[in-house]
JSON list of C-alpha atoms in Angstrom, two decimals:
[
{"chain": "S", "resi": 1, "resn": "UNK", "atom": "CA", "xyz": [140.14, 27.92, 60.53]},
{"chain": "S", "resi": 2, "resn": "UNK", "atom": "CA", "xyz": [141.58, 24.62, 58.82]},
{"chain": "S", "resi": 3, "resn": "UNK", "atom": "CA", "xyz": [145.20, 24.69, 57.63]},
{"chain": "S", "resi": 4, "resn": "UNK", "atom": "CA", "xyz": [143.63, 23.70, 54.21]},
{"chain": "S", "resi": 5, "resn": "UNK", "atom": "CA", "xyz": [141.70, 27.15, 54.66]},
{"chain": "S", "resi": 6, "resn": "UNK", "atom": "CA", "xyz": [144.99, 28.91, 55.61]},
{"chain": "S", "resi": 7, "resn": "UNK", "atom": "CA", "xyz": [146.59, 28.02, 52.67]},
{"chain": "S", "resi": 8, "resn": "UNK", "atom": "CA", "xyz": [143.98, 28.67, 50.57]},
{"chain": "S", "resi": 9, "resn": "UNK", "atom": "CA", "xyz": [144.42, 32.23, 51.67]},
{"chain": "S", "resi": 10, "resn": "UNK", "atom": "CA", "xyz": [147.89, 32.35, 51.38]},
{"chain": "S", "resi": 11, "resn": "UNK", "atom": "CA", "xyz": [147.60, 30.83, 47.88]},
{"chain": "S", "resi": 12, "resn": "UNK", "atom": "CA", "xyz": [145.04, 33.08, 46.70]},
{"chain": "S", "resi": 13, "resn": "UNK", "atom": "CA", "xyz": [147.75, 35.93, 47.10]},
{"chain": "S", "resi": 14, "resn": "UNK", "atom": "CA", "xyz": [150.42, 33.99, 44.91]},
{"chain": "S", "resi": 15, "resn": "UNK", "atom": "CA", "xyz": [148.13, 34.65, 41.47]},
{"chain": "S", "resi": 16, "resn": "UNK", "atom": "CA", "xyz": [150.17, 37.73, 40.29]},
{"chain": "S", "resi": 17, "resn": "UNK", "atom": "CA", "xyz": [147.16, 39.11, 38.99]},
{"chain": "S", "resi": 18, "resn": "UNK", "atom": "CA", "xyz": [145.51, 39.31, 42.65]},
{"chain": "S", "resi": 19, "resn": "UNK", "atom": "CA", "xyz": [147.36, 41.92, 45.10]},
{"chain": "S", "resi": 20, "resn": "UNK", "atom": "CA", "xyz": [146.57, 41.21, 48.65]},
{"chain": "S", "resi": 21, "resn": "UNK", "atom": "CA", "xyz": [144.84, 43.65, 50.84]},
{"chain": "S", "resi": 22, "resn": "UNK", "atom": "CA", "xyz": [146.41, 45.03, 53.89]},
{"chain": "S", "resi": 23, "resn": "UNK", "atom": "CA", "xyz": [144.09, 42.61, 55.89]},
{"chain": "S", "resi": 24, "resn": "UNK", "atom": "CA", "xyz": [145.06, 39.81, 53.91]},
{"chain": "S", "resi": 25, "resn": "UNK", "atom": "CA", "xyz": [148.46, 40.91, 53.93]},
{"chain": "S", "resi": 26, "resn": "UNK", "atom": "CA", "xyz": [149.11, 41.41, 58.01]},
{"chain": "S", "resi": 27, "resn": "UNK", "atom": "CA", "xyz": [146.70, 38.01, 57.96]},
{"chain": "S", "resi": 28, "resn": "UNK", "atom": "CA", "xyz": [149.38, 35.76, 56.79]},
{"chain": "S", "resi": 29, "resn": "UNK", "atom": "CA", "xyz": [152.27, 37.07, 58.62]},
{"chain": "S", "resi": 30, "resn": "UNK", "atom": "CA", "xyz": [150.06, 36.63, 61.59]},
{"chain": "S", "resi": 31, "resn": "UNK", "atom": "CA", "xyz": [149.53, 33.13, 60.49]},
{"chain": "S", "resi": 32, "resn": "UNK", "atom": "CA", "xyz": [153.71, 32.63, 59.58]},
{"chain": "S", "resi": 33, "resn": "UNK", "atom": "CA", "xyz": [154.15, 34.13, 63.39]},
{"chain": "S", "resi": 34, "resn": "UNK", "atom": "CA", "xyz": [152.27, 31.24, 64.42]},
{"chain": "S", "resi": 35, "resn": "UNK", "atom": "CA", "xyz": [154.38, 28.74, 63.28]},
{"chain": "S", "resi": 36, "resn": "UNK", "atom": "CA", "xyz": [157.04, 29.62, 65.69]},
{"chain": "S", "resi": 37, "resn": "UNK", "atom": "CA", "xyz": [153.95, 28.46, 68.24]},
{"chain": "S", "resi": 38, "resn": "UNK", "atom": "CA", "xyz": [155.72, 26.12, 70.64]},
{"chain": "S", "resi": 39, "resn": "UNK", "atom": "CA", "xyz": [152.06, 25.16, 72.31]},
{"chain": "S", "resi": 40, "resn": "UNK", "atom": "CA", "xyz": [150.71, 21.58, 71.61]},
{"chain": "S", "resi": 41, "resn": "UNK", "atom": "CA", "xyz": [147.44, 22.15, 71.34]},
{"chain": "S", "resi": 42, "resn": "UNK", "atom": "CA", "xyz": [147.07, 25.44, 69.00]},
{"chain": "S", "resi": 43, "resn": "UNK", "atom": "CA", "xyz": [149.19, 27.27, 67.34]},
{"chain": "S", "resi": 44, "resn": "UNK", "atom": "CA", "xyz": [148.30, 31.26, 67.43]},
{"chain": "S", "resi": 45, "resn": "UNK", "atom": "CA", "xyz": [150.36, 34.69, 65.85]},
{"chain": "S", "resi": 46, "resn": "UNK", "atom": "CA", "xyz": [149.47, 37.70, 66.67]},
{"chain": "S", "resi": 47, "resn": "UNK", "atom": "CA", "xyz": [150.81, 41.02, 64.60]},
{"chain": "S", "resi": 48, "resn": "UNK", "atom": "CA", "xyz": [150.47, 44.73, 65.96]},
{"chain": "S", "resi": 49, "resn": "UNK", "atom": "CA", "xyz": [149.71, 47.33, 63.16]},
{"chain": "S", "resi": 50, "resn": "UNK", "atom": "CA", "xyz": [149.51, 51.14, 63.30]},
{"chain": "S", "resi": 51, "resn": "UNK", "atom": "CA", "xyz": [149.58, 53.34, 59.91]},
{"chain": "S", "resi": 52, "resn": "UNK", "atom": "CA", "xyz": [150.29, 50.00, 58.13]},
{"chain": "S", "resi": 53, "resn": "UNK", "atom": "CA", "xyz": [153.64, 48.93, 59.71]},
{"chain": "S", "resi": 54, "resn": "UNK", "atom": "CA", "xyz": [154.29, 46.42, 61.85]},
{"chain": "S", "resi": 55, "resn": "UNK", "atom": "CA", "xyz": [155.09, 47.28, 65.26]},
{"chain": "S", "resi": 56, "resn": "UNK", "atom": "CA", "xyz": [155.23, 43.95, 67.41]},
{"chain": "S", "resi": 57, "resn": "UNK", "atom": "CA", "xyz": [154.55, 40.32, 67.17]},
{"chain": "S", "resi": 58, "resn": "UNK", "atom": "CA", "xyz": [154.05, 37.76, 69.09]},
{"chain": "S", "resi": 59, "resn": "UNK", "atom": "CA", "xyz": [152.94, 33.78, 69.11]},
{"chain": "S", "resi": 60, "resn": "UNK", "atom": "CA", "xyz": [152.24, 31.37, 71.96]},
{"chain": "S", "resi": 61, "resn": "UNK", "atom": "CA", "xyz": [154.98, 29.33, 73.79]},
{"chain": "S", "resi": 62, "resn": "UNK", "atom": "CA", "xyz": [156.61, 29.47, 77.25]},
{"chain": "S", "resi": 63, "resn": "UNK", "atom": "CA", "xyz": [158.23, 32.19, 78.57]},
{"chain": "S", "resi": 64, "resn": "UNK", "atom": "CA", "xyz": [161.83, 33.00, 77.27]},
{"chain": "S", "resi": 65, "resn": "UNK", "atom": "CA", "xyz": [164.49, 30.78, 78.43]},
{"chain": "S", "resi": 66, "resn": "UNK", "atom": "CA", "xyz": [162.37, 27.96, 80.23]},
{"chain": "S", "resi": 67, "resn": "UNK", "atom": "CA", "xyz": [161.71, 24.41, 78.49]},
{"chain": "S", "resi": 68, "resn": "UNK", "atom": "CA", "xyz": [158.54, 24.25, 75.57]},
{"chain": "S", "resi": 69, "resn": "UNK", "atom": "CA", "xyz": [155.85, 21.87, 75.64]},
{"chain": "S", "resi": 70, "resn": "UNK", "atom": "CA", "xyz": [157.61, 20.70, 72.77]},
{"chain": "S", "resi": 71, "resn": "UNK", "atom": "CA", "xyz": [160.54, 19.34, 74.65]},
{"chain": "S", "resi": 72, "resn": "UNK", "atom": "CA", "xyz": [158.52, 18.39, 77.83]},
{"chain": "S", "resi": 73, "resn": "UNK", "atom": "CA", "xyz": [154.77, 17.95, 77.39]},
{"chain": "S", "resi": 74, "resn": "UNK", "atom": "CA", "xyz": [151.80, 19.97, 77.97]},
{"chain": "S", "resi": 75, "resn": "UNK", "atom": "CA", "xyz": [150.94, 20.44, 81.64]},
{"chain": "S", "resi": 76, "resn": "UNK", "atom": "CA", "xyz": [147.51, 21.05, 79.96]},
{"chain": "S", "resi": 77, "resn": "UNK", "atom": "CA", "xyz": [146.67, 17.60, 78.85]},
{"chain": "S", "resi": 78, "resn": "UNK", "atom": "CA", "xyz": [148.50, 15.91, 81.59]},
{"chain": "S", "resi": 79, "resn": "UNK", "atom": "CA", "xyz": [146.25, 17.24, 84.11]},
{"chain": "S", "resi": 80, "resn": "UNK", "atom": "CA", "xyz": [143.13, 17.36, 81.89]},
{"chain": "S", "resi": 81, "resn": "UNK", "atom": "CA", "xyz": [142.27, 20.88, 81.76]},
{"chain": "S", "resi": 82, "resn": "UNK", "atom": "CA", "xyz": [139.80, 21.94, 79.34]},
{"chain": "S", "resi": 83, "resn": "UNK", "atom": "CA", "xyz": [140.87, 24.48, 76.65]},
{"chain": "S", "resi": 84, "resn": "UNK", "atom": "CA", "xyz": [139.80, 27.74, 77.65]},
{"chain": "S", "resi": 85, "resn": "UNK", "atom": "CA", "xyz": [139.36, 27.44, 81.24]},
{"chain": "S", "resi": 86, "resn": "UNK", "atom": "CA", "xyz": [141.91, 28.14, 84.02]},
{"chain": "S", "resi": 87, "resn": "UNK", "atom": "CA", "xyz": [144.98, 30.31, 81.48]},
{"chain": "S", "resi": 88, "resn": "UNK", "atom": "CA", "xyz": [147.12, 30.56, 84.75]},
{"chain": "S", "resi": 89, "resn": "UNK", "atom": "CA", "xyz": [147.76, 26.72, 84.64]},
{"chain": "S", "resi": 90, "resn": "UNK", "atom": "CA", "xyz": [149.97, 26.32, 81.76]},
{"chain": "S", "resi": 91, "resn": "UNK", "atom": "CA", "xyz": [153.53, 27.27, 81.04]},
{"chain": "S", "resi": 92, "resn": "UNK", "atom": "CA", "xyz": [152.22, 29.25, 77.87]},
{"chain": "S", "resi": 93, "resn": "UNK", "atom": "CA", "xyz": [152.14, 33.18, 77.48]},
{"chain": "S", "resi": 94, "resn": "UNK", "atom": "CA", "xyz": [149.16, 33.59, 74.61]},
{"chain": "S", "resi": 95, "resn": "UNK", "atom": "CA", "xyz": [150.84, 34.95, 71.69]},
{"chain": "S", "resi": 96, "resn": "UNK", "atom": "CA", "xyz": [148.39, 38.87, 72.47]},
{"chain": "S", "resi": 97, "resn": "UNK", "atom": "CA", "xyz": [150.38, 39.18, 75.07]},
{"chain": "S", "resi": 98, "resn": "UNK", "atom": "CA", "xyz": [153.81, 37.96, 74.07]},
{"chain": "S", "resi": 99, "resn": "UNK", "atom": "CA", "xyz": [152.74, 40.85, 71.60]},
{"chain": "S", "resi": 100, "resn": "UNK", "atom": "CA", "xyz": [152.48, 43.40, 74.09]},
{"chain": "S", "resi": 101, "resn": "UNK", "atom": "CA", "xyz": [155.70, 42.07, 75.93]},
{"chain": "S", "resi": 102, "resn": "UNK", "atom": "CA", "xyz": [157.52, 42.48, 73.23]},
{"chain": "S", "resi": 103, "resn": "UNK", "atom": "CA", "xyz": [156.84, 46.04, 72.02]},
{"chain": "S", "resi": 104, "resn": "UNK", "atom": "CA", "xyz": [156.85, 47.20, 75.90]},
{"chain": "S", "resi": 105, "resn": "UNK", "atom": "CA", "xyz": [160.43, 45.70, 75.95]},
{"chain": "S", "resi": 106, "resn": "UNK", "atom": "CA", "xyz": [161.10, 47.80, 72.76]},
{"chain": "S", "resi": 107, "resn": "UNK", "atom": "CA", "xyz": [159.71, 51.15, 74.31]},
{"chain": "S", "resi": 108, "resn": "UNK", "atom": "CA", "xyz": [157.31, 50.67, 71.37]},
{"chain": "S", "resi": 109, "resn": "UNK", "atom": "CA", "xyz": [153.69, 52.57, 71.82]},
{"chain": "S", "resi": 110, "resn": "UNK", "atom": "CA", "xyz": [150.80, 50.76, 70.63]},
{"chain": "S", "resi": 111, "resn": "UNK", "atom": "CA", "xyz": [148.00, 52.61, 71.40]},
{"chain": "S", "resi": 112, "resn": "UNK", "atom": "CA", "xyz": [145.64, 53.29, 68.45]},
{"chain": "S", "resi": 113, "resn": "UNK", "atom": "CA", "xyz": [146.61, 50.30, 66.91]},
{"chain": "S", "resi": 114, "resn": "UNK", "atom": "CA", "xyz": [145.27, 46.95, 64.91]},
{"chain": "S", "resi": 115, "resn": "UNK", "atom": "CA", "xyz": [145.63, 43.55, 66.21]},
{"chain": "S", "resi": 116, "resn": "UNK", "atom": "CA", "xyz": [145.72, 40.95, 63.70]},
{"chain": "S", "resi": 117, "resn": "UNK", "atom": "CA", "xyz": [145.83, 37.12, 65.37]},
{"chain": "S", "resi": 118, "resn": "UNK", "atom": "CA", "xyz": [144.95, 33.93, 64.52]},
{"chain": "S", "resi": 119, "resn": "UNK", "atom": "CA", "xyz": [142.69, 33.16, 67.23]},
{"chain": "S", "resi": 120, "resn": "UNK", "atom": "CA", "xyz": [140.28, 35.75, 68.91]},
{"chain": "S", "resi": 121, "resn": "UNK", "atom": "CA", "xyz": [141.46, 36.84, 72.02]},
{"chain": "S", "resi": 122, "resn": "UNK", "atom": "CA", "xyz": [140.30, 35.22, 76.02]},
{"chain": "S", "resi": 123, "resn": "UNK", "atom": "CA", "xyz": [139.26, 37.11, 77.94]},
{"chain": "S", "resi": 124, "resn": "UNK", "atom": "CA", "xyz": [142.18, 37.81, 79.87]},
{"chain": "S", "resi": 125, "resn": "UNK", "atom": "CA", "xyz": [143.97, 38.74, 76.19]},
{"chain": "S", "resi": 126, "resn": "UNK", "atom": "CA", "xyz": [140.66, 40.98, 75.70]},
{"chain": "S", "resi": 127, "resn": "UNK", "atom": "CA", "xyz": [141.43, 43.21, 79.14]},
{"chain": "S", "resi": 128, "resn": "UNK", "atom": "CA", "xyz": [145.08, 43.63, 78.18]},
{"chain": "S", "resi": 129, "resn": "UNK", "atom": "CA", "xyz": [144.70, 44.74, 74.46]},
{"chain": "S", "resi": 130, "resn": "UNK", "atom": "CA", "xyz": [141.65, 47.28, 75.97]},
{"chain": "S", "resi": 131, "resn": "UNK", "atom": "CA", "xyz": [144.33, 48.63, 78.43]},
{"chain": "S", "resi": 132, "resn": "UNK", "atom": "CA", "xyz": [147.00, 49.22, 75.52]},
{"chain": "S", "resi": 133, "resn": "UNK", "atom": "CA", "xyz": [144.91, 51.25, 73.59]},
{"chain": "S", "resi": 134, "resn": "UNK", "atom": "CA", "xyz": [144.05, 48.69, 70.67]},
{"chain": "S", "resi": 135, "resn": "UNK", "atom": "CA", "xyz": [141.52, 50.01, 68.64]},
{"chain": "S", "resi": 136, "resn": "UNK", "atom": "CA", "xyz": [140.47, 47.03, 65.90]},
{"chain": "S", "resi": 137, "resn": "UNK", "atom": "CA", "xyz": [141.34, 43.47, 66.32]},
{"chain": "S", "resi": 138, "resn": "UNK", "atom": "CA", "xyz": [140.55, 41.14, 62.91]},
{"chain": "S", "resi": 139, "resn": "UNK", "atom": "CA", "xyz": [140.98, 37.34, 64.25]},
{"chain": "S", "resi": 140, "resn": "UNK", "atom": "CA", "xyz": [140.63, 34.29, 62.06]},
{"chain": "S", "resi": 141, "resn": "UNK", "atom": "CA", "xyz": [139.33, 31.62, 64.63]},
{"chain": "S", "resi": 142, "resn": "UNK", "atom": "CA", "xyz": [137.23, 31.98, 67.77]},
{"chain": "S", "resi": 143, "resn": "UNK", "atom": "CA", "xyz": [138.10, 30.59, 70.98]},
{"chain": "S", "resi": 144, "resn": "UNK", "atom": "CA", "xyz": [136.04, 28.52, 73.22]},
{"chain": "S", "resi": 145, "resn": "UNK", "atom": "CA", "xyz": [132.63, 29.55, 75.45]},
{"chain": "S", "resi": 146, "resn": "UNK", "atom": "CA", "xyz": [134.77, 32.82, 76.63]},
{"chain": "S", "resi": 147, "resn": "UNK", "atom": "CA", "xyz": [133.96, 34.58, 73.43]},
{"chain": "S", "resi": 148, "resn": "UNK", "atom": "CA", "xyz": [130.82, 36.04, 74.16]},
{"chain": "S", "resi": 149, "resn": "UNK", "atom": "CA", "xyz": [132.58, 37.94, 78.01]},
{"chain": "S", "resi": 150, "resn": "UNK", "atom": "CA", "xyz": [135.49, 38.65, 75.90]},
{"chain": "S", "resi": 151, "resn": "UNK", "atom": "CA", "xyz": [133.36, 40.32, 73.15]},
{"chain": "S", "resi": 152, "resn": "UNK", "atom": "CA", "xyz": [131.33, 42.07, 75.59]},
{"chain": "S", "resi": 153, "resn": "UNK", "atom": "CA", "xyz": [134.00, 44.10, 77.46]},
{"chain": "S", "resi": 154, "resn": "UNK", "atom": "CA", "xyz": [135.55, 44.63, 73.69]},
{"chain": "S", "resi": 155, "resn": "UNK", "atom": "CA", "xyz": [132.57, 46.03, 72.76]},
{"chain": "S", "resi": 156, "resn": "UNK", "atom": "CA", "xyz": [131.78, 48.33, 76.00]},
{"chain": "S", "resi": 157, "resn": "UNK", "atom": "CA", "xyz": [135.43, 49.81, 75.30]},
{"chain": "S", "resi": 158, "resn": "UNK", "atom": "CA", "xyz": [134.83, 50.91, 71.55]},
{"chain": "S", "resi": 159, "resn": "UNK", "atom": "CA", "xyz": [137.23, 47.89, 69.96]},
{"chain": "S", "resi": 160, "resn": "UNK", "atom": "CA", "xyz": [136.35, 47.53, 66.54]},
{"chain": "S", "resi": 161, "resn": "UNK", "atom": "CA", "xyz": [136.24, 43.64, 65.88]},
{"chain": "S", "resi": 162, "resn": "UNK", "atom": "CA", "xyz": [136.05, 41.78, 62.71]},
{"chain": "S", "resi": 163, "resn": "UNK", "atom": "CA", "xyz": [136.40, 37.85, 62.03]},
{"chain": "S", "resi": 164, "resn": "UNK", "atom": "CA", "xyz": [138.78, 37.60, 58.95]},
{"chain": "S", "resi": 165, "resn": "UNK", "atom": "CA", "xyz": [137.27, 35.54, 55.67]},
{"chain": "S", "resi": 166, "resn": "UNK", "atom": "CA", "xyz": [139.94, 36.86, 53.27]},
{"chain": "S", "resi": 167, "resn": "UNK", "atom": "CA", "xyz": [137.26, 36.86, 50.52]},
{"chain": "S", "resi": 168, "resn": "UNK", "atom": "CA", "xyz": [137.14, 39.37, 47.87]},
{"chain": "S", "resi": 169, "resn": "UNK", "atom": "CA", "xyz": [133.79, 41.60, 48.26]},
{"chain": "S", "resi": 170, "resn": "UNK", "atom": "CA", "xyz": [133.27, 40.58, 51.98]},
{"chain": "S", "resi": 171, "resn": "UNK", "atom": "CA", "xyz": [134.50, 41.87, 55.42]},
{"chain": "S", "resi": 172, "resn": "UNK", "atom": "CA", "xyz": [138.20, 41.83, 55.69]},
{"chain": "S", "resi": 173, "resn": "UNK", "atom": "CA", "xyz": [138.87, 42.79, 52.42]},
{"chain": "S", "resi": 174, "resn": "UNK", "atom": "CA", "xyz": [139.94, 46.13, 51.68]}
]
């Protein structure tokens, strides 16, 4: 989705006649997570929800206490890797599982709950959120040829997935 698209969301919320939906709601604060994104080439938040309350977040960068891609370049582009092929070569931890990290850190239980993220899951993300227990993930953007293996093993383990429009009347709006 196009930052113009983003903010069209966002602003869509700001007419005080117009109260957002849950989905809309957890949507943008996925979307603010992902502004703390220190990745050069996409920026993704990711929000865990359970009984409508927030219970982790998370957003893409490199691990905690080593040097951003900000400060140093991407190791990405330098070497010419394709997006969405080989995940372990990059200083990056996708923002699903800095997620997971952090509500594992927190002795925070997940299970049974809704991802919200700005970018559908690869399929490494996809294995990790079917091992926590995640029961519904609602992304706004899809991710690269991996989509379809990703989907599949979401599917096999019972993961409710919806692609976010944000549009009154249509999926993702409750």
């Amino acid at each position: 989705m196009e930052n113009k698209q983003r903010i069209e969301i966002i602003n869509q919320c700001k007419d005080k006649n117009h109260r957002p939906s849950w989905d809309q709601y957890f949507m943008q604060i996925a979307q603010l997570v992902a502004t703390r994104s220190t990745c050069l080439r996409r920026e993704v938040g990711a929000v865990v929800v359970k009984n409508k309350q927030i219970l982790a977040t998370g957003y893409n960068g490199a691990p905690s206490g080593l040097k951003h891609c900000l400060d140093i370049g991407c190791y990405r582009e330098q070497n010419n890797i394709p997006s969405g092929e080989k995940h372990e070569l990059c200083r990056g931890v996708h923002a699903e599982q800095n997620a997971i990290i952090q509500a594992a850190k927190h002795g925070v239980n997940i299970n049974g709950a809704t991802l919200y993220c700005t970018c559908f899951p690869c399929i490494i993300c996809a294995k990790m959120l079917i091992n926590v227990g995640i029961k519904r993930i609602v992304y706004l953007d899809s991710y690269a040829e991996q989509d379809a293996f990703a989907l599949k093993m979401l599917k096999e383990a019972n993961v409710e997935i919806e692609q976010f429009n944000g549009k009154k009347g249509e999926a993702g709006y409750d």
